[in-house]
Short mmCIF file of C-alpha atoms in Angstrom, two decimals:
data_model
loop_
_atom_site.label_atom_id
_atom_site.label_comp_id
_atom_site.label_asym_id
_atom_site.label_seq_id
_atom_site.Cartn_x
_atom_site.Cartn_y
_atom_site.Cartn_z
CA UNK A 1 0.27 -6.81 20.48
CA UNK A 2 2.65 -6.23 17.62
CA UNK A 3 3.93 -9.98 16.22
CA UNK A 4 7.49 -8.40 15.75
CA UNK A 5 7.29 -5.67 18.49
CA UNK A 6 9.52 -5.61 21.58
CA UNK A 7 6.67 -5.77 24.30
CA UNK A 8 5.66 -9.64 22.46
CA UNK A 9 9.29 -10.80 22.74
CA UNK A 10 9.31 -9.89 26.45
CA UNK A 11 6.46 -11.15 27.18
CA UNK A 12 7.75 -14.54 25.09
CA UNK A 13 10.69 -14.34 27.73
CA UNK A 14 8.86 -13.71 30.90
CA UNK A 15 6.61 -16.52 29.63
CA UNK A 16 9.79 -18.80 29.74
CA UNK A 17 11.39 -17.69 32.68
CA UNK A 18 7.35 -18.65 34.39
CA UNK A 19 7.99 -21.58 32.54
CA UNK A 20 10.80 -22.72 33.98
CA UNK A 21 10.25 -21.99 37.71
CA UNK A 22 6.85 -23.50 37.72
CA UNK A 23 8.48 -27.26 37.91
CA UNK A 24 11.17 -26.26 40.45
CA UNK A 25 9.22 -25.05 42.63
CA UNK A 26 5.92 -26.62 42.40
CA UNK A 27 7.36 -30.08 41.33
CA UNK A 28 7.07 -32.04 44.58
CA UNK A 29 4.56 -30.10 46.15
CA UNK A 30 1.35 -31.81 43.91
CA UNK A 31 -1.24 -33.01 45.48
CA UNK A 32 -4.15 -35.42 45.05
CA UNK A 33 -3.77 -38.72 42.95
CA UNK A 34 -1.22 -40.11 41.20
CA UNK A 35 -2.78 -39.49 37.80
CA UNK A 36 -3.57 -36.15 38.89
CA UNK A 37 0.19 -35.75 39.93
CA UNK A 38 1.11 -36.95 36.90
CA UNK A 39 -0.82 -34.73 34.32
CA UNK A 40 -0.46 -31.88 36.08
CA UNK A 41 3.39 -32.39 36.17
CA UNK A 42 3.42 -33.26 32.45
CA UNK A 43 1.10 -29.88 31.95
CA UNK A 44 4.33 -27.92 33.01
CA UNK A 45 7.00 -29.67 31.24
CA UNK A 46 4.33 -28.80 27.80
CA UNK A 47 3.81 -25.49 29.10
CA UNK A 48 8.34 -24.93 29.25
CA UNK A 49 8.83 -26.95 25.95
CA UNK A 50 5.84 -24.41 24.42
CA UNK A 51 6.72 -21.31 25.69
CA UNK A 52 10.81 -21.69 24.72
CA UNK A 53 9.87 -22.42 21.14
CA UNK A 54 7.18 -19.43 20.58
CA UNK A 55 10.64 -17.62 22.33
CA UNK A 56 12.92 -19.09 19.48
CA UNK A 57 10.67 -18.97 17.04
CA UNK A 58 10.46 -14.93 17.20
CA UNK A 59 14.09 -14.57 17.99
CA UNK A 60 14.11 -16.54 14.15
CA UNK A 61 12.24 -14.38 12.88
CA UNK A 62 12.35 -10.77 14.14
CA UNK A 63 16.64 -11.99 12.90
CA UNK A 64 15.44 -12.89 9.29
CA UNK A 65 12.27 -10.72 8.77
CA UNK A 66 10.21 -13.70 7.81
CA UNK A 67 6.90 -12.27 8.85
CA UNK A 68 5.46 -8.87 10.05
CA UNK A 69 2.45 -9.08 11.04
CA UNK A 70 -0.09 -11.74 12.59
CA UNK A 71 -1.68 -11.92 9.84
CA UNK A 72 1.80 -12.67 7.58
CA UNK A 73 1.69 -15.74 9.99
CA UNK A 74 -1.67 -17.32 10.00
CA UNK A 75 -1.73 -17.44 6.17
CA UNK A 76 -4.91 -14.74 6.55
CA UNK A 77 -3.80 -11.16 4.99
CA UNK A 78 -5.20 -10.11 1.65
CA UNK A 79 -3.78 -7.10 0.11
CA UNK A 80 -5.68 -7.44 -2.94
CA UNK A 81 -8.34 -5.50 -3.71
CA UNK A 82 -9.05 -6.67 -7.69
CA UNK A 83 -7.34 -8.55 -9.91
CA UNK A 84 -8.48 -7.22 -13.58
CA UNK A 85 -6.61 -8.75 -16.40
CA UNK A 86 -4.30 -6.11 -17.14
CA UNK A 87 -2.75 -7.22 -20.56
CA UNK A 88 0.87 -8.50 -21.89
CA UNK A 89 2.73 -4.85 -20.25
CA UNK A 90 0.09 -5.01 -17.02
CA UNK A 91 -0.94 -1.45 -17.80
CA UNK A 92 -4.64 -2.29 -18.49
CA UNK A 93 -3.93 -0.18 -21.82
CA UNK A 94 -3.11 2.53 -19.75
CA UNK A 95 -0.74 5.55 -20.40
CA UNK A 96 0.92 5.29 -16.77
CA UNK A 97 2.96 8.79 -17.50
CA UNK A 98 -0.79 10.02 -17.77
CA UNK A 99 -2.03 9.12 -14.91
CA UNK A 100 -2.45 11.71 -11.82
CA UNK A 101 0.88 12.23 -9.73
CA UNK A 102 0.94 9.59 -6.64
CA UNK A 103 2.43 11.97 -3.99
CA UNK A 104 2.90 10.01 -1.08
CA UNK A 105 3.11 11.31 2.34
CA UNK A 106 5.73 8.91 4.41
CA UNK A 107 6.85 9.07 8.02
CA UNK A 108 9.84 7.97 10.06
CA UNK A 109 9.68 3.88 9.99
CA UNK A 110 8.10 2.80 13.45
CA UNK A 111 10.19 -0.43 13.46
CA UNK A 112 13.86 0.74 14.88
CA UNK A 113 16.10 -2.28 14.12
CA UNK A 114 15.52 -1.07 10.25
CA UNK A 115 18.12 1.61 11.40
CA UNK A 116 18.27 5.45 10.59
CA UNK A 117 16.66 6.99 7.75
CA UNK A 118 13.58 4.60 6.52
CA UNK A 119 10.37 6.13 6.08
CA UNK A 120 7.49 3.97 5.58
CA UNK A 121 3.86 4.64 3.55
CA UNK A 122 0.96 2.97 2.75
CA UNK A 123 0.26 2.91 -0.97
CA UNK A 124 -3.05 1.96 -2.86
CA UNK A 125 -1.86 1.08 -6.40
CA UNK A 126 -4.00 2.59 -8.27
CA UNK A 127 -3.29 -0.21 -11.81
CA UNK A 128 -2.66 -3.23 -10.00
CA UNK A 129 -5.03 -2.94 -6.87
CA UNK A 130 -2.75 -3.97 -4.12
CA UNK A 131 -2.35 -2.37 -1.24
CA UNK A 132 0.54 -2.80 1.29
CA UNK A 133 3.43 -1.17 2.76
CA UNK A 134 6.30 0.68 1.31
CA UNK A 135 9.91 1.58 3.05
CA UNK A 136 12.00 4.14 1.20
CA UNK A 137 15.69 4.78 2.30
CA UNK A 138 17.26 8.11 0.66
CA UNK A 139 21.01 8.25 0.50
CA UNK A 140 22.78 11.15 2.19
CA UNK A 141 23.47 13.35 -0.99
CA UNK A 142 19.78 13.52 -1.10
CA UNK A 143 19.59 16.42 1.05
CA UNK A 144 22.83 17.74 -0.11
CA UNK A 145 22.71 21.50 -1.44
CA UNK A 146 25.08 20.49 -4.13
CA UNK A 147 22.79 17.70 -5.56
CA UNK A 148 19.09 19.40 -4.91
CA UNK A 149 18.52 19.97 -9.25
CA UNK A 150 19.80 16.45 -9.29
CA UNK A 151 17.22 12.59 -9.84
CA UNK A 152 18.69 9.55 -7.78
CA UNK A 153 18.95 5.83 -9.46
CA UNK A 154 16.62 3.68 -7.44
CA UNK A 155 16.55 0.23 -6.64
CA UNK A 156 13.65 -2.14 -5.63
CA UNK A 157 14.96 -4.85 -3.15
CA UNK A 158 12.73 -7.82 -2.38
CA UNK A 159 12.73 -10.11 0.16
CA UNK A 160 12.20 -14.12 0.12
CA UNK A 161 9.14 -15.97 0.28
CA UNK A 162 8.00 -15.80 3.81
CA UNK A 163 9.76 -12.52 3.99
CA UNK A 164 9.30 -8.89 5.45
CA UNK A 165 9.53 -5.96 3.08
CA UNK A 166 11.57 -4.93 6.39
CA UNK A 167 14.36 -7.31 5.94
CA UNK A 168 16.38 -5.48 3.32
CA UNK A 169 16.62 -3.06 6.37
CA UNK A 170 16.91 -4.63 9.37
CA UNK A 171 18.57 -7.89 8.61
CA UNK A 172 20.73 -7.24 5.94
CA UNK A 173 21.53 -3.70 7.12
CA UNK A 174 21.77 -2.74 3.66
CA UNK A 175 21.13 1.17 4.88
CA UNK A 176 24.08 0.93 6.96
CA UNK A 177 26.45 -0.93 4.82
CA UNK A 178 25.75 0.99 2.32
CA UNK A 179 25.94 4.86 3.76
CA UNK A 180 29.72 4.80 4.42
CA UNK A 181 30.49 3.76 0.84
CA UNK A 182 28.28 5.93 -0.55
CA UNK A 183 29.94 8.85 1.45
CA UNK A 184 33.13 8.12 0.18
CA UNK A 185 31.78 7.79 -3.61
CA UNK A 186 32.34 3.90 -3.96
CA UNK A 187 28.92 3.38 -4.45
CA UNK A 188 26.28 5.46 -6.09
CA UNK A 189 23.65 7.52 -4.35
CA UNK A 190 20.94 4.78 -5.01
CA UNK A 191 17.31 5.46 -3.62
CA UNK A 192 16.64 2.12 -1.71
CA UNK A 193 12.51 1.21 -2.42
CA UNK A 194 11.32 -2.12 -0.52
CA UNK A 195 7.68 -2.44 -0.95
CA UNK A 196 5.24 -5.86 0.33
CA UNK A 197 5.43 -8.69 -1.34
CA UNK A 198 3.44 -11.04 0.90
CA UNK A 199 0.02 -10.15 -0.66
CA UNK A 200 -2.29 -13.55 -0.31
CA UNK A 201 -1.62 -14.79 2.79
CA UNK A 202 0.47 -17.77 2.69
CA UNK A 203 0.50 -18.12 -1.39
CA UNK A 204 3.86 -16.58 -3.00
CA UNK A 205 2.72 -14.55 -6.00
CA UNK A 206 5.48 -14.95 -7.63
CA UNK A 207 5.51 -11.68 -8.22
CA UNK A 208 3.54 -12.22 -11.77
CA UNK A 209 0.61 -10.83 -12.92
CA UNK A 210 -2.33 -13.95 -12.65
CA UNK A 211 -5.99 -12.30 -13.89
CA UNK A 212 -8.78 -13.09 -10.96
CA UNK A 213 -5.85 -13.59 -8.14
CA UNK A 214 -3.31 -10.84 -8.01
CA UNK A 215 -1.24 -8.13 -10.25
CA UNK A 216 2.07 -8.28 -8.05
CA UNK A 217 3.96 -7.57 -10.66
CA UNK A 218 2.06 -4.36 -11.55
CA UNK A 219 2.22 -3.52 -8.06
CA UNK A 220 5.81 -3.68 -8.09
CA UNK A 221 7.24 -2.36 -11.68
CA UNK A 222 3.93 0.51 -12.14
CA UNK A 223 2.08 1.31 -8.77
CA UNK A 224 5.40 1.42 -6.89
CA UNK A 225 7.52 2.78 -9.71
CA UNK A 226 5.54 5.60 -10.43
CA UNK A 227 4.80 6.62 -6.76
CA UNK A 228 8.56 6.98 -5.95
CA UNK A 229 9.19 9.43 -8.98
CA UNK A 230 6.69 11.12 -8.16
CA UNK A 231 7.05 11.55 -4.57
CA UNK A 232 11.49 11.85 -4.90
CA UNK A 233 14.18 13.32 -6.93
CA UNK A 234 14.18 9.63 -8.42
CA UNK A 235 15.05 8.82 -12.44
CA UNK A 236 12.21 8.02 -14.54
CA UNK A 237 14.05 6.39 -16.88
CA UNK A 238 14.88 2.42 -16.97
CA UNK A 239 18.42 3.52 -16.88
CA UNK A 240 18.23 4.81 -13.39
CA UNK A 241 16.39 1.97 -12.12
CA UNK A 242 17.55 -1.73 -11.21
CA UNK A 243 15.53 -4.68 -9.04
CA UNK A 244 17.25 -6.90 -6.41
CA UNK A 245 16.61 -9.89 -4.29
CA UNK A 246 17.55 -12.87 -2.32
CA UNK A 247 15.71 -16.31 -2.20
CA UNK A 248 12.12 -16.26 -4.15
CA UNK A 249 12.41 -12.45 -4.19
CA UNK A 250 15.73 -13.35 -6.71
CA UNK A 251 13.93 -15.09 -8.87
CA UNK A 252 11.29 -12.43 -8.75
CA UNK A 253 14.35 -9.44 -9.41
CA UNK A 254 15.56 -11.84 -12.55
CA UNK A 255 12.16 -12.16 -13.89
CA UNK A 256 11.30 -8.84 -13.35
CA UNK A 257 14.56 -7.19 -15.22
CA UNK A 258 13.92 -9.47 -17.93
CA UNK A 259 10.37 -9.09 -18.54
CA UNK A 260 10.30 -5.31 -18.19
CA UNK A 261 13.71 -3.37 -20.01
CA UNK A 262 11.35 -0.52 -20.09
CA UNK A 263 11.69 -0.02 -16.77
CA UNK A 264 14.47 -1.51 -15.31
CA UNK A 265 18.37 -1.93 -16.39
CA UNK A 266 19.60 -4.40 -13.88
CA UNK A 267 18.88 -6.78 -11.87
CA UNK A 268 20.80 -8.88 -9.21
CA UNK A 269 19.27 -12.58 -7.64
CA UNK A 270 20.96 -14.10 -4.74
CA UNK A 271 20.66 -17.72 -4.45
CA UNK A 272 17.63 -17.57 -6.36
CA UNK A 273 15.98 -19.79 -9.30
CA UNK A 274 14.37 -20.14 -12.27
CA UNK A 275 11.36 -22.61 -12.40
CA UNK A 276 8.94 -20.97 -10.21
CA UNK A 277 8.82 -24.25 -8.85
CA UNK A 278 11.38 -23.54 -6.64
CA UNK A 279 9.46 -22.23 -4.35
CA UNK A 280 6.42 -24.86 -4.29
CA UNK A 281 4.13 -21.84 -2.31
CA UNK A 282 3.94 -20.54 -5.32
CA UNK A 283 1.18 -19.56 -7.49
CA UNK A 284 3.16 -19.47 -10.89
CA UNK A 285 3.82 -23.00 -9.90
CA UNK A 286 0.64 -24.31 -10.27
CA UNK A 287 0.30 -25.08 -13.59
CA UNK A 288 2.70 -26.25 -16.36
CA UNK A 289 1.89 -22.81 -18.57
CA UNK A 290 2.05 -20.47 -15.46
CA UNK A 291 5.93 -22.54 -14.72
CA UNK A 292 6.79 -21.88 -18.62
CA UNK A 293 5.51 -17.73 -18.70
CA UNK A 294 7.15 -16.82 -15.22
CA UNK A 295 10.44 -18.89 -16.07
CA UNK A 296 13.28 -16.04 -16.75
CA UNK A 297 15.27 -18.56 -18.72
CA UNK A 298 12.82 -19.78 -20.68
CA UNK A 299 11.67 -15.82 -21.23
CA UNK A 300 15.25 -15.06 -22.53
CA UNK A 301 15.17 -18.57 -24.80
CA UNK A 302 12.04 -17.31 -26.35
CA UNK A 303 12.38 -13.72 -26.73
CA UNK A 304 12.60 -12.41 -30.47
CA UNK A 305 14.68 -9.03 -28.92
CA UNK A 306 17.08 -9.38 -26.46
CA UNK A 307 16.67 -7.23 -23.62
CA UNK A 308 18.79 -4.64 -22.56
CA UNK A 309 19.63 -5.30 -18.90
CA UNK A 310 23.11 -6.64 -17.01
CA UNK A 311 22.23 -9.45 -14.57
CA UNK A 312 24.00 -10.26 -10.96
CA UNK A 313 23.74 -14.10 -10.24
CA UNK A 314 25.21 -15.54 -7.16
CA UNK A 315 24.56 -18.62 -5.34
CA UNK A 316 26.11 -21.91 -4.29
CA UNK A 317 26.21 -25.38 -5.65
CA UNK A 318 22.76 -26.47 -5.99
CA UNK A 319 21.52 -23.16 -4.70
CA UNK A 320 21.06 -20.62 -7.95
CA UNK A 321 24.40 -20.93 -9.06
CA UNK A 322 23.50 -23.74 -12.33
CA UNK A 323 20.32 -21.38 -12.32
CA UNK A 324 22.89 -18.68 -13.09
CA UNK A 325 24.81 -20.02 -15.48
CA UNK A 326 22.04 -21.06 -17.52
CA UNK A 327 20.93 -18.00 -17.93
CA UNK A 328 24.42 -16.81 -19.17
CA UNK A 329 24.37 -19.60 -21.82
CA UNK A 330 21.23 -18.40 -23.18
CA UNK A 331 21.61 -14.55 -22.81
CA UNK A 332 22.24 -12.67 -26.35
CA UNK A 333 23.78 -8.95 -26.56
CA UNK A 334 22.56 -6.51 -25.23
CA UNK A 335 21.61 -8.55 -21.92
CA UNK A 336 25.28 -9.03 -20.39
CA UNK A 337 25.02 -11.93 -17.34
CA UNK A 338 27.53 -11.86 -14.58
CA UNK A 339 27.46 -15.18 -12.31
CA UNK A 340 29.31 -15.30 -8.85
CA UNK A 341 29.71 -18.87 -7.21
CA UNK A 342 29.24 -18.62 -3.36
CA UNK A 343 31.72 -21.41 -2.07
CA UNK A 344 30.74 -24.65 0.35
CA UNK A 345 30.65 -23.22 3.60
CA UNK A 346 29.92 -20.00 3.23
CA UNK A 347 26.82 -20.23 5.15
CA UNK A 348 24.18 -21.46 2.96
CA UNK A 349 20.62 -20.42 2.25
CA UNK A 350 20.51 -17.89 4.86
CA UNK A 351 20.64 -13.86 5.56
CA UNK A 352 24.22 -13.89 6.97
CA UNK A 353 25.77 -14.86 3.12
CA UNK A 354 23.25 -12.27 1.79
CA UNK A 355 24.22 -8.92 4.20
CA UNK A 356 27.76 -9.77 3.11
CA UNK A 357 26.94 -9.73 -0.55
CA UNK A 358 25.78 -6.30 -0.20
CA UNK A 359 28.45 -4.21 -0.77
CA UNK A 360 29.65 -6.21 -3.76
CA UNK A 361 25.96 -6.08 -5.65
CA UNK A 362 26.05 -2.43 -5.06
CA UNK A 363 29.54 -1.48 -6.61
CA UNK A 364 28.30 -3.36 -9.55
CA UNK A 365 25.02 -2.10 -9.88
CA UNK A 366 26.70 1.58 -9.64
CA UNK A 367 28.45 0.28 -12.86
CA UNK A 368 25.13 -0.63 -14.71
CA UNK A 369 23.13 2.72 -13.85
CA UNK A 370 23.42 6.42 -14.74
CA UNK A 371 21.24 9.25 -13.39
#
């Protein structure tokens, strides 16, 4: 039975409602003695206070997409099928325009709170060797007569550490904010990509590269990169590509954009940070020299070029929003920084801020992008 799926939350329910009716009605009528009375009737109340938090606990997260599978949950999924060290550009030395066309074959997305329109594959990256999940979302010129010689800008949203590639989707409705606006030419016709990021079990990657553990970020700026232009009318070119995300997945969309100006030209972090150690899960926060090469601030401080990419940083007080500005402080033409403070509260740490941050990231990342 699916961890997320609608027969598990009624069954979570009738499990309560069981729950509940087994003291009122069985309460007085125990039999035998006292300490039998006793455990028995303490067996119940265990059974009620059990079964109501499994029942809030997937309400939580089937709301904030915190884990798909049962696997996600116990800590026991591997996507990771080798972990070569693949070099300073985690290409392996390889020519990825080269390398055979991915076409992907991708059907309607089985889960239905991620709304209309997402199509989901299962992608084997052929550099990085991860395997996991991908959800694509076209925009509705995509299928337009008028725009059929025409490539889309893309971006790659990521979700927090535990998080759902789902959640861009269903919890921050980002495919149904953002359809409306895109109608009415406010925003840009943007590709929406959200591929897995949970790949060891209950270890954040940190979406890095680490030789003998996992190439997440290969699996995310070359496996997944090259599969969508090669399976969509997307841009091939850094220009038409950009990397978002909220929580861990923001510091992951900073250090991304940064590290790579080859392929990306913006990217946006909400509420996210800078020390990897911000998420202490992590396995770029193991070890002082992992903290240091996976620290986006400290990767603009010591780069000898600039890059060329615009930056989105929101977040609160104490929440990504120093992280922000220090980034701004040490950025150097071309990289342009653009920090919004989310006020006291707002709503803190939590999806609600983020779906209403949506339509604001994507006006400005329609500035930042041509296709």
């Amino acid at each position: 039975m699916s961890l997320t799926g609608t027969p598990f939350f009624l069954t979570t329910i009738a499990l309560v409602v069981v729950a509940l009716a087994l003291p009122l009605t069985l309460w007085g009528r125990v039999r035998g003695p006292r300490l039998v009375r006793q455990l028995t009737r303490l067996v119940m109340l265990l059974f009620a206070q059990v079964t109501s938090i499994v029942m809030v606990f997937v309400i939580v997260n089937n709301s904030n997409g915190l884990f798909d599978t049962w696997a996600d949950l116990l800590g026991t999924g591997d996507h990771v099928e080798e972990a070569a060290d693949l070099g300073p550009d985690g290409t392996g030395g390889k020519a990825v325009d080269e390398q055979p066309k991915v076409v992907q074959k991708f059907k309607p997305a089985s889960d239905r709170r991620m709304g209309p329109g997402v199509q989901e594959t299962r992608l084997k990256g052929r550099i990085s060797g991860v395997e996991g999940e991908v959800y694509v979302w076209l925009p509705p010129q995509y299928d337009d007569p008028a725009y059929k010689d025409r490539k889309f800008p893309v971006v790659e949203v990521l979700p927090g550490f535990p998080g759902s590639a789902k959640a861009w989707f269903g919890t921050l409705d980002v495919n149904t904010q953002l359809k409306p606006l895109m109608e009415k030419g406010e925003v840009a016709p943007f590709i929406v990509v959200a591929p897995r990021t949970t790949l060891l079990g209950d270890t954040d990657t940190g979406c890095a590269n680490t030789p003998g553990k996992v190439n997440a970020d290969t699996w995310l700026s070359v496996d997944v990169r090259k599969m969508v232009t090669d399976t969509f009318r997307a841009s091939e070119k850094p220009d038409g590509w950009a990397v978002a995300g909220y929580s861990a997945g923001a510091h992951c969309a900073t250090k991304l954009a940064v590290a790579h100006p080859d392929r990306y030209r913006a990217g946006v972090s909400l509420s996210g940070y800078n020390d990897p150690i911000g998420e202490p899960g992590s396995l770029t926060a193991r070890t002082p020299e992992l903290r240091e090469a996976n620290n986006p601030l400290k990767m603009l401080q010591r780069a000898t070029t600039p890059p060329h990419v615009a930056l989105f940083l929101s977040g609160a007080e104490g929440d990504g929003y120093q992280g922000g500005l220090a980034i701004k402080q040490a950025a150097k033409a071309p990289t342009t920084v653009h920090v919004s403070m989310i006020p006291a509260g707002a709503g803190g740490h939590g999806t609600a801020v983020w779906r209403r941050q949506v339509p604001e990231v994507f006006k400005w990342l329609t500035k930042q992008v041509t296709y």
